[in-house]
Amino acid sequence: VSGVALLSFGIYLMVNFRIAALTPSLASLNIPSMLLISGIIITCVSFLGFLGALKENRCLLLTVSLSLSHTTQTHTRISEFWT
């Protein structure tokens, strides 16, 4: 639910404020683009977790577990960098 909310809010901001589409340069990465990207990633990971739990598929559950662990490690490294 939170992934879809972020995705929707990012699209809303892009449409209403006429902000340019996603571009490859980091300098032009703005708040709506980051919300859009975050929403897509969260929605995909959540869907994989849902399907893995529903089908009791070990591969999908492992994929979700590894992606969450990678996200946590990345967040920790970024927060250590800024302190």
JSON list of C-alpha atoms in Angstrom, two decimals:
[
{"chain": "A", "resi": 1, "resn": "VAL", "atom": "CA", "xyz": [0.00, 0.00, 0.00]},
{"chain": "A", "resi": 2, "resn": "SER", "atom": "CA", "xyz": [2.78, 2.45, 0.85]},
{"chain": "A", "resi": 3, "resn": "GLY", "atom": "CA", "xyz": [4.59, 1.70, -2.42]},
{"chain": "A", "resi": 4, "resn": "VAL", "atom": "CA", "xyz": [1.50, 2.44, -4.47]},
{"chain": "A", "resi": 5, "resn": "ALA", "atom": "CA", "xyz": [0.92, 5.62, -2.43]},
{"chain": "A", "resi": 6, "resn": "LEU", "atom": "CA", "xyz": [4.48, 6.83, -3.13]},
{"chain": "A", "resi": 7, "resn": "LEU", "atom": "CA", "xyz": [4.14, 5.92, -6.78]},
{"chain": "A", "resi": 8, "resn": "SER", "atom": "CA", "xyz": [0.82, 7.78, -7.07]},
{"chain": "A", "resi": 9, "resn": "PHE", "atom": "CA", "xyz": [2.12, 10.84, -5.23]},
{"chain": "A", "resi": 10, "resn": "GLY", "atom": "CA", "xyz": [5.22, 10.96, -7.46]},
{"chain": "A", "resi": 11, "resn": "ILE", "atom": "CA", "xyz": [3.06, 10.80, -10.60]},
{"chain": "A", "resi": 12, "resn": "TYR", "atom": "CA", "xyz": [0.74, 13.47, -9.17]},
{"chain": "A", "resi": 13, "resn": "LEU", "atom": "CA", "xyz": [3.67, 15.82, -8.50]},
{"chain": "A", "resi": 14, "resn": "MET", "atom": "CA", "xyz": [5.14, 15.23, -11.97]},
{"chain": "A", "resi": 15, "resn": "VAL", "atom": "CA", "xyz": [1.85, 15.91, -13.72]},
{"chain": "A", "resi": 16, "resn": "ASN", "atom": "CA", "xyz": [0.72, 18.91, -11.69]},
{"chain": "A", "resi": 17, "resn": "PHE", "atom": "CA", "xyz": [4.05, 20.69, -11.55]},
{"chain": "A", "resi": 18, "resn": "ARG", "atom": "CA", "xyz": [5.08, 19.78, -15.11]},
{"chain": "A", "resi": 19, "resn": "ILE", "atom": "CA", "xyz": [8.43, 18.41, -14.03]},
{"chain": "A", "resi": 20, "resn": "ALA", "atom": "CA", "xyz": [10.51, 16.72, -16.72]},
{"chain": "A", "resi": 21, "resn": "ALA", "atom": "CA", "xyz": [10.58, 12.95, -16.98]},
{"chain": "A", "resi": 22, "resn": "LEU", "atom": "CA", "xyz": [13.30, 10.77, -15.50]},
{"chain": "A", "resi": 23, "resn": "THR", "atom": "CA", "xyz": [16.70, 11.55, -16.95]},
{"chain": "A", "resi": 24, "resn": "PRO", "atom": "CA", "xyz": [19.99, 9.69, -16.50]},
{"chain": "A", "resi": 25, "resn": "SER", "atom": "CA", "xyz": [21.89, 12.59, -14.90]},
{"chain": "A", "resi": 26, "resn": "LEU", "atom": "CA", "xyz": [22.00, 12.73, -11.13]},
{"chain": "A", "resi": 27, "resn": "ALA", "atom": "CA", "xyz": [21.77, 16.52, -11.02]},
{"chain": "A", "resi": 28, "resn": "SER", "atom": "CA", "xyz": [18.28, 16.51, -12.48]},
{"chain": "A", "resi": 29, "resn": "LEU", "atom": "CA", "xyz": [16.97, 13.82, -10.13]},
{"chain": "A", "resi": 30, "resn": "ASN", "atom": "CA", "xyz": [14.27, 15.64, -8.22]},
{"chain": "A", "resi": 31, "resn": "ILE", "atom": "CA", "xyz": [11.78, 14.80, -5.46]},
{"chain": "A", "resi": 32, "resn": "PRO", "atom": "CA", "xyz": [8.94, 13.53, -7.70]},
{"chain": "A", "resi": 33, "resn": "SER", "atom": "CA", "xyz": [11.36, 11.30, -9.62]},
{"chain": "A", "resi": 34, "resn": "MET", "atom": "CA", "xyz": [12.76, 9.86, -6.41]},
{"chain": "A", "resi": 35, "resn": "LEU", "atom": "CA", "xyz": [9.23, 9.23, -5.09]},
{"chain": "A", "resi": 36, "resn": "LEU", "atom": "CA", "xyz": [8.34, 7.52, -8.36]},
{"chain": "A", "resi": 37, "resn": "ILE", "atom": "CA", "xyz": [11.42, 5.29, -8.29]},
{"chain": "A", "resi": 38, "resn": "SER", "atom": "CA", "xyz": [10.95, 4.44, -4.60]},
{"chain": "A", "resi": 39, "resn": "GLY", "atom": "CA", "xyz": [7.29, 3.61, -5.17]},
{"chain": "A", "resi": 40, "resn": "ILE", "atom": "CA", "xyz": [8.12, 1.27, -8.05]},
{"chain": "A", "resi": 41, "resn": "ILE", "atom": "CA", "xyz": [10.81, -0.54, -6.05]},
{"chain": "A", "resi": 42, "resn": "ILE", "atom": "CA", "xyz": [8.68, -0.89, -2.91]},
{"chain": "A", "resi": 43, "resn": "THR", "atom": "CA", "xyz": [5.69, -2.12, -4.91]},
{"chain": "A", "resi": 44, "resn": "CYS", "atom": "CA", "xyz": [7.76, -4.73, -6.78]},
{"chain": "A", "resi": 45, "resn": "VAL", "atom": "CA", "xyz": [9.44, -6.06, -3.64]},
{"chain": "A", "resi": 46, "resn": "SER", "atom": "CA", "xyz": [6.11, -6.18, -1.79]},
{"chain": "A", "resi": 47, "resn": "PHE", "atom": "CA", "xyz": [4.48, -8.05, -4.67]},
{"chain": "A", "resi": 48, "resn": "LEU", "atom": "CA", "xyz": [7.32, -10.58, -4.76]},
{"chain": "A", "resi": 49, "resn": "GLY", "atom": "CA", "xyz": [6.93, -11.11, -1.01]},
{"chain": "A", "resi": 50, "resn": "PHE", "atom": "CA", "xyz": [3.17, -11.52, -1.37]},
{"chain": "A", "resi": 51, "resn": "LEU", "atom": "CA", "xyz": [3.53, -14.07, -4.16]},
{"chain": "A", "resi": 52, "resn": "GLY", "atom": "CA", "xyz": [6.27, -15.92, -2.30]},
{"chain": "A", "resi": 53, "resn": "ALA", "atom": "CA", "xyz": [4.13, -16.22, 0.81]},
{"chain": "A", "resi": 54, "resn": "LEU", "atom": "CA", "xyz": [1.00, -17.13, -1.14]},
{"chain": "A", "resi": 55, "resn": "LYS", "atom": "CA", "xyz": [2.64, -19.87, -3.23]},
{"chain": "A", "resi": 56, "resn": "GLU", "atom": "CA", "xyz": [5.13, -20.80, -0.50]},
{"chain": "A", "resi": 57, "resn": "ASN", "atom": "CA", "xyz": [7.83, -20.35, -3.11]},
{"chain": "A", "resi": 58, "resn": "ARG", "atom": "CA", "xyz": [11.26, -20.44, -1.51]},
{"chain": "A", "resi": 59, "resn": "CYS", "atom": "CA", "xyz": [12.99, -18.64, -4.39]},
{"chain": "A", "resi": 60, "resn": "LEU", "atom": "CA", "xyz": [10.68, -15.60, -4.23]},
{"chain": "A", "resi": 61, "resn": "LEU", "atom": "CA", "xyz": [10.97, -15.40, -0.44]},
{"chain": "A", "resi": 62, "resn": "LEU", "atom": "CA", "xyz": [14.76, -15.58, -0.70]},
{"chain": "A", "resi": 63, "resn": "THR", "atom": "CA", "xyz": [14.73, -12.80, -3.31]},
{"chain": "A", "resi": 64, "resn": "VAL", "atom": "CA", "xyz": [12.64, -10.57, -1.03]},
{"chain": "A", "resi": 65, "resn": "SER", "atom": "CA", "xyz": [14.86, -11.35, 1.94]},
{"chain": "A", "resi": 66, "resn": "LEU", "atom": "CA", "xyz": [18.04, -10.54, 0.02]},
{"chain": "A", "resi": 67, "resn": "SER", "atom": "CA", "xyz": [16.63, -7.31, -1.41]},
{"chain": "A", "resi": 68, "resn": "LEU", "atom": "CA", "xyz": [15.51, -6.12, 2.03]},
{"chain": "A", "resi": 69, "resn": "SER", "atom": "CA", "xyz": [18.86, -7.00, 3.54]},
{"chain": "A", "resi": 70, "resn": "HIS", "atom": "CA", "xyz": [20.66, -5.14, 0.72]},
{"chain": "A", "resi": 71, "resn": "THR", "atom": "CA", "xyz": [18.42, -2.11, 1.26]},
{"chain": "A", "resi": 72, "resn": "THR", "atom": "CA", "xyz": [19.13, -2.12, 4.99]},
{"chain": "A", "resi": 73, "resn": "GLN", "atom": "CA", "xyz": [22.88, -2.33, 4.44]},
{"chain": "A", "resi": 74, "resn": "THR", "atom": "CA", "xyz": [22.79, 0.47, 1.88]},
{"chain": "A", "resi": 75, "resn": "HIS", "atom": "CA", "xyz": [20.75, 2.67, 4.22]},
{"chain": "A", "resi": 76, "resn": "THR", "atom": "CA", "xyz": [23.20, 2.03, 7.05]},
{"chain": "A", "resi": 77, "resn": "ARG", "atom": "CA", "xyz": [26.19, 2.95, 4.89]},
{"chain": "A", "resi": 78, "resn": "ILE", "atom": "CA", "xyz": [24.52, 6.13, 3.66]},
{"chain": "A", "resi": 79, "resn": "SER", "atom": "CA", "xyz": [23.58, 7.21, 7.17]},
{"chain": "A", "resi": 80, "resn": "GLU", "atom": "CA", "xyz": [27.14, 6.54, 8.39]},
{"chain": "A", "resi": 81, "resn": "PHE", "atom": "CA", "xyz": [28.47, 8.64, 5.53]},
{"chain": "A", "resi": 82, "resn": "TRP", "atom": "CA", "xyz": [26.34, 11.66, 6.50]},
{"chain": "A", "resi": 83, "resn": "THR", "atom": "CA", "xyz": [27.22, 11.56, 10.22]}
]
